[in-house]
CSV table of C-alpha atoms in Angstrom, one decimal:
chain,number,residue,atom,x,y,z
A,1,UNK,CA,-10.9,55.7,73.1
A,2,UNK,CA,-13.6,55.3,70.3
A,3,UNK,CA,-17.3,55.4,71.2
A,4,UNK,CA,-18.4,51.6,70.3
A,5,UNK,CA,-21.0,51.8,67.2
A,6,UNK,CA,-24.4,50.0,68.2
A,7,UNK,CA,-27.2,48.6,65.7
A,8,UNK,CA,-30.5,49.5,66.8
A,9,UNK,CA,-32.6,46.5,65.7
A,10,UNK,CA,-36.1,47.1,63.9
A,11,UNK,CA,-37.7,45.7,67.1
A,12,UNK,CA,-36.1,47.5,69.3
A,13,UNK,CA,-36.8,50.8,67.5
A,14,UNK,CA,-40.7,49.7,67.2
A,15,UNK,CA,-40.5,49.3,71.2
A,16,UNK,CA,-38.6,52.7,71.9
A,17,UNK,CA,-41.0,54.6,69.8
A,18,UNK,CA,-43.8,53.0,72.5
A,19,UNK,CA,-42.8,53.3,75.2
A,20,UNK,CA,-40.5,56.1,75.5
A,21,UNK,CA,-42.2,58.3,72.7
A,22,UNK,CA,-45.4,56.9,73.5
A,23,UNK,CA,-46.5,55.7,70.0
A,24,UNK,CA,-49.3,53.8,69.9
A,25,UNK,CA,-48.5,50.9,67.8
A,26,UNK,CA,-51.4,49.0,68.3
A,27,UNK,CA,-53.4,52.1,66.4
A,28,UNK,CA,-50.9,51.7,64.0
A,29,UNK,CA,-51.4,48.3,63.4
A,30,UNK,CA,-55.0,49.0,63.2
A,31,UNK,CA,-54.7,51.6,60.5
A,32,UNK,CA,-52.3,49.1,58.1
A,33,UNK,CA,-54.8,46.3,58.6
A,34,UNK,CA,-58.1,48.7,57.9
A,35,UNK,CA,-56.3,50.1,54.4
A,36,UNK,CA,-55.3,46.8,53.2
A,37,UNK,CA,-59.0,45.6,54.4
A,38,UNK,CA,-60.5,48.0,52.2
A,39,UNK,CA,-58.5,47.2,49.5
A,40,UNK,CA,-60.0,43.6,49.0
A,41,UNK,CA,-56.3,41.8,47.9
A,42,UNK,CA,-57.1,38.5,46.1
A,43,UNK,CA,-56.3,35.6,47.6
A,44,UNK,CA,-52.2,35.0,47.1
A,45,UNK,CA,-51.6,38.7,46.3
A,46,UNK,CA,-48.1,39.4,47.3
A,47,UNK,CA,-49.1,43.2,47.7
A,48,UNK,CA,-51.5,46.1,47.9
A,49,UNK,CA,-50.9,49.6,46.0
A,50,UNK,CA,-52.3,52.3,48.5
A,51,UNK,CA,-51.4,55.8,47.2
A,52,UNK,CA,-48.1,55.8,46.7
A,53,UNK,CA,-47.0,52.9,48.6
A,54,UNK,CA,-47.0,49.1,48.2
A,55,UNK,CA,-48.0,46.7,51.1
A,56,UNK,CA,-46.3,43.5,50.7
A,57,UNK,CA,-47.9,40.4,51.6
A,58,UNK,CA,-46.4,37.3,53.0
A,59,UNK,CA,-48.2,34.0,53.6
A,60,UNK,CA,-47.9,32.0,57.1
A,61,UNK,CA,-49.7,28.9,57.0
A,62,UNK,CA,-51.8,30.6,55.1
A,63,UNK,CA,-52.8,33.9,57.2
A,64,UNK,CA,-51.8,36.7,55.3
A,65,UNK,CA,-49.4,39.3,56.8
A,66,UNK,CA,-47.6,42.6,55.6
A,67,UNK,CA,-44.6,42.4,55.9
A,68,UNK,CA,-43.3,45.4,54.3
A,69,UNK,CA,-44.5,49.2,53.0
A,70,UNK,CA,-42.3,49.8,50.3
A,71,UNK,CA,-42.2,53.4,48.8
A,72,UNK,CA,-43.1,53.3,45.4
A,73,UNK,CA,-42.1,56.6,44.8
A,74,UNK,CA,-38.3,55.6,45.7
A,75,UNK,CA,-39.1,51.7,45.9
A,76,UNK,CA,-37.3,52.1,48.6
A,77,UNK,CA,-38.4,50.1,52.5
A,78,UNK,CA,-35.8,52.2,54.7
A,79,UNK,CA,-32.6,53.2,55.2
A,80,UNK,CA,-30.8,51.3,57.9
């Protein structure tokens, strides 16, 4: 019998990595939100350039929120 193939969803990666590993993702959170702080984005930019990565930017009712870090290097986000 074949082993079933699971999908480990992005969520459920980002709470494995906290509480098993121990990451704390509230000082990661803090670190994203500090860099694109310093940056200054203009009001309705859809991304920050940091080094070699872009930080998208999404709108919801009007808060601003990354939503992705793209690579620029490979423009890629991840490999599922």
């Amino acid at each position: 019998m074949s082993r079933m193939q699971v999908h480990i969803s992005d969520h459920a990666l980002v709470r494995h990595m906290e509480l098993v590993m121990g990451l704390d993702v509230e000082a990661v959170r803090r670190e994203i939100r500090r860099k694109v702080t310093v940056e200054h984005p203009l009001p309705g930019a859809t991304g920050v350039i940091i080094d070699r990565f872009t930080y998208k930017i999404g709108y919801d009712a009007d808060q601003p929120t990354i939503t992705t870090v793209i690579d620029r290097r490979t423009m890629r986000r991840h490999q599922p």
